[in-house]
XYZ file of C-alpha atoms in Angstrom:
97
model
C 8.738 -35.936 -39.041
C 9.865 -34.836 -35.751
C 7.450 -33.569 -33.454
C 7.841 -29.711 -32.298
C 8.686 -28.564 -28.880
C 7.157 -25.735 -27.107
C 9.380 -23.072 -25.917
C 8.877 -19.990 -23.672
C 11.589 -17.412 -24.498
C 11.004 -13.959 -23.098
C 7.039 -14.514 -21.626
C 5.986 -15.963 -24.718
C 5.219 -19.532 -25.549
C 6.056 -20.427 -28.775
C 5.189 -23.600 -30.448
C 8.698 -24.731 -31.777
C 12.136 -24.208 -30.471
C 12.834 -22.719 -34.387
C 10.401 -19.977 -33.986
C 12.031 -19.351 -30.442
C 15.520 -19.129 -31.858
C 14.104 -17.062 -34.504
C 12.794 -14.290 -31.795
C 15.546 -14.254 -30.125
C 17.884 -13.537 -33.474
C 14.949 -10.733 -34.169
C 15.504 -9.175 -30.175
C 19.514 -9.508 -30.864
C 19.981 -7.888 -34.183
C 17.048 -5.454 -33.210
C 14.101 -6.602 -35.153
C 10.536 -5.529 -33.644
C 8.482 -8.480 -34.050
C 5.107 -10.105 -33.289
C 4.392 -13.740 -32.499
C 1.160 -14.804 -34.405
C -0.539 -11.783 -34.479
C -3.614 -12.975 -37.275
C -4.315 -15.496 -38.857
C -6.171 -15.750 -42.327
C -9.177 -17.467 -43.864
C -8.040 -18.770 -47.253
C -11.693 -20.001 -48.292
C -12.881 -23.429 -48.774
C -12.658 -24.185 -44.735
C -8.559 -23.446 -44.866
C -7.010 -21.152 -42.328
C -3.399 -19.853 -41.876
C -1.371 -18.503 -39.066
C 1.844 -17.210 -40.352
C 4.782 -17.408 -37.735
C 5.845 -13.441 -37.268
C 4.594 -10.410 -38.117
C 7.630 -7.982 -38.819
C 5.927 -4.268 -38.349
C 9.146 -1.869 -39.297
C 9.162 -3.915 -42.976
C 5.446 -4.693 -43.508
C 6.204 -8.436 -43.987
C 5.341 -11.812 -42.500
C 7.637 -14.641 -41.474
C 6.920 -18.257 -41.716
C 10.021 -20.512 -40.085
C 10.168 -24.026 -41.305
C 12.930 -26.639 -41.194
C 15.819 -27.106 -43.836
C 13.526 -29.847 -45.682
C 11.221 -26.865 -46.988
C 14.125 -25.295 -48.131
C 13.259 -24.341 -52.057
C 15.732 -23.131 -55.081
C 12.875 -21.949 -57.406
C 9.107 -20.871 -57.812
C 8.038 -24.088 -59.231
C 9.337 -26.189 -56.288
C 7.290 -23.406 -53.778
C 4.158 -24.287 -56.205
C 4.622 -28.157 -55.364
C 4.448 -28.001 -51.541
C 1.147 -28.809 -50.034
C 1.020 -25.385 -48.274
C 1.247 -23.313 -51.310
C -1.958 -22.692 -50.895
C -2.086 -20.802 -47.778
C 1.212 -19.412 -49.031
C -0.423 -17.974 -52.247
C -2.666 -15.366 -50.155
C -0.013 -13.176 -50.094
C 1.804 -10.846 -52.311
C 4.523 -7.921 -52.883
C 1.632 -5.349 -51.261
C 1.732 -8.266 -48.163
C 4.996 -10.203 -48.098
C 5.408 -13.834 -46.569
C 9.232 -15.032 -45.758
C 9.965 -18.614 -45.915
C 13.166 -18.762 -43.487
């Protein structure tokens, strides 16, 4: 796996250059977005910091590389983060981009 590389883009640090490209696609095409704004206890001594926080459509962004890139539910269900991933739902949206 190839290791991620800090990135400041626009006074923020951010802890891949994917999530920076990602913020600045959101400032281009106008997105309002926030850069880890919570992060979640999932019980059983798991936590989970989801990428962005998009506040005009009540969802949450996690970036990850074309590897994680799934076709179906059942593929999401075998990835060892599917756990964390599970925590949310239609009332709290999580995009996998």
């Amino acid at each position: 796996m190839i290791k991620s590389i800090d990135t400041l883009y626009n006074g923020n640090y951010f802890r891949s250059r994917m999530e920076a490209r990602w913020a600045v696609f959101f400032d281009e095409v106008g997105i309002k977005y926030q850069y880890e704004p919570e992060g979640f206890h999932l019980g059983n001594g798991l936590k989970y910091l989801p990428d962005f926080y998009l506040p005009d459509f009540f969802c949450y962004v996690e970036v990850k590389p074309q590897e994680y890139l799934y076709t179906n539910e059942d593929e999401i269900r075998k990835h060892p983060d599917y756990k964390k991933w599970d925590l949310f739902s239609k009332e709290r949206p999580l995009i996998l981009l």
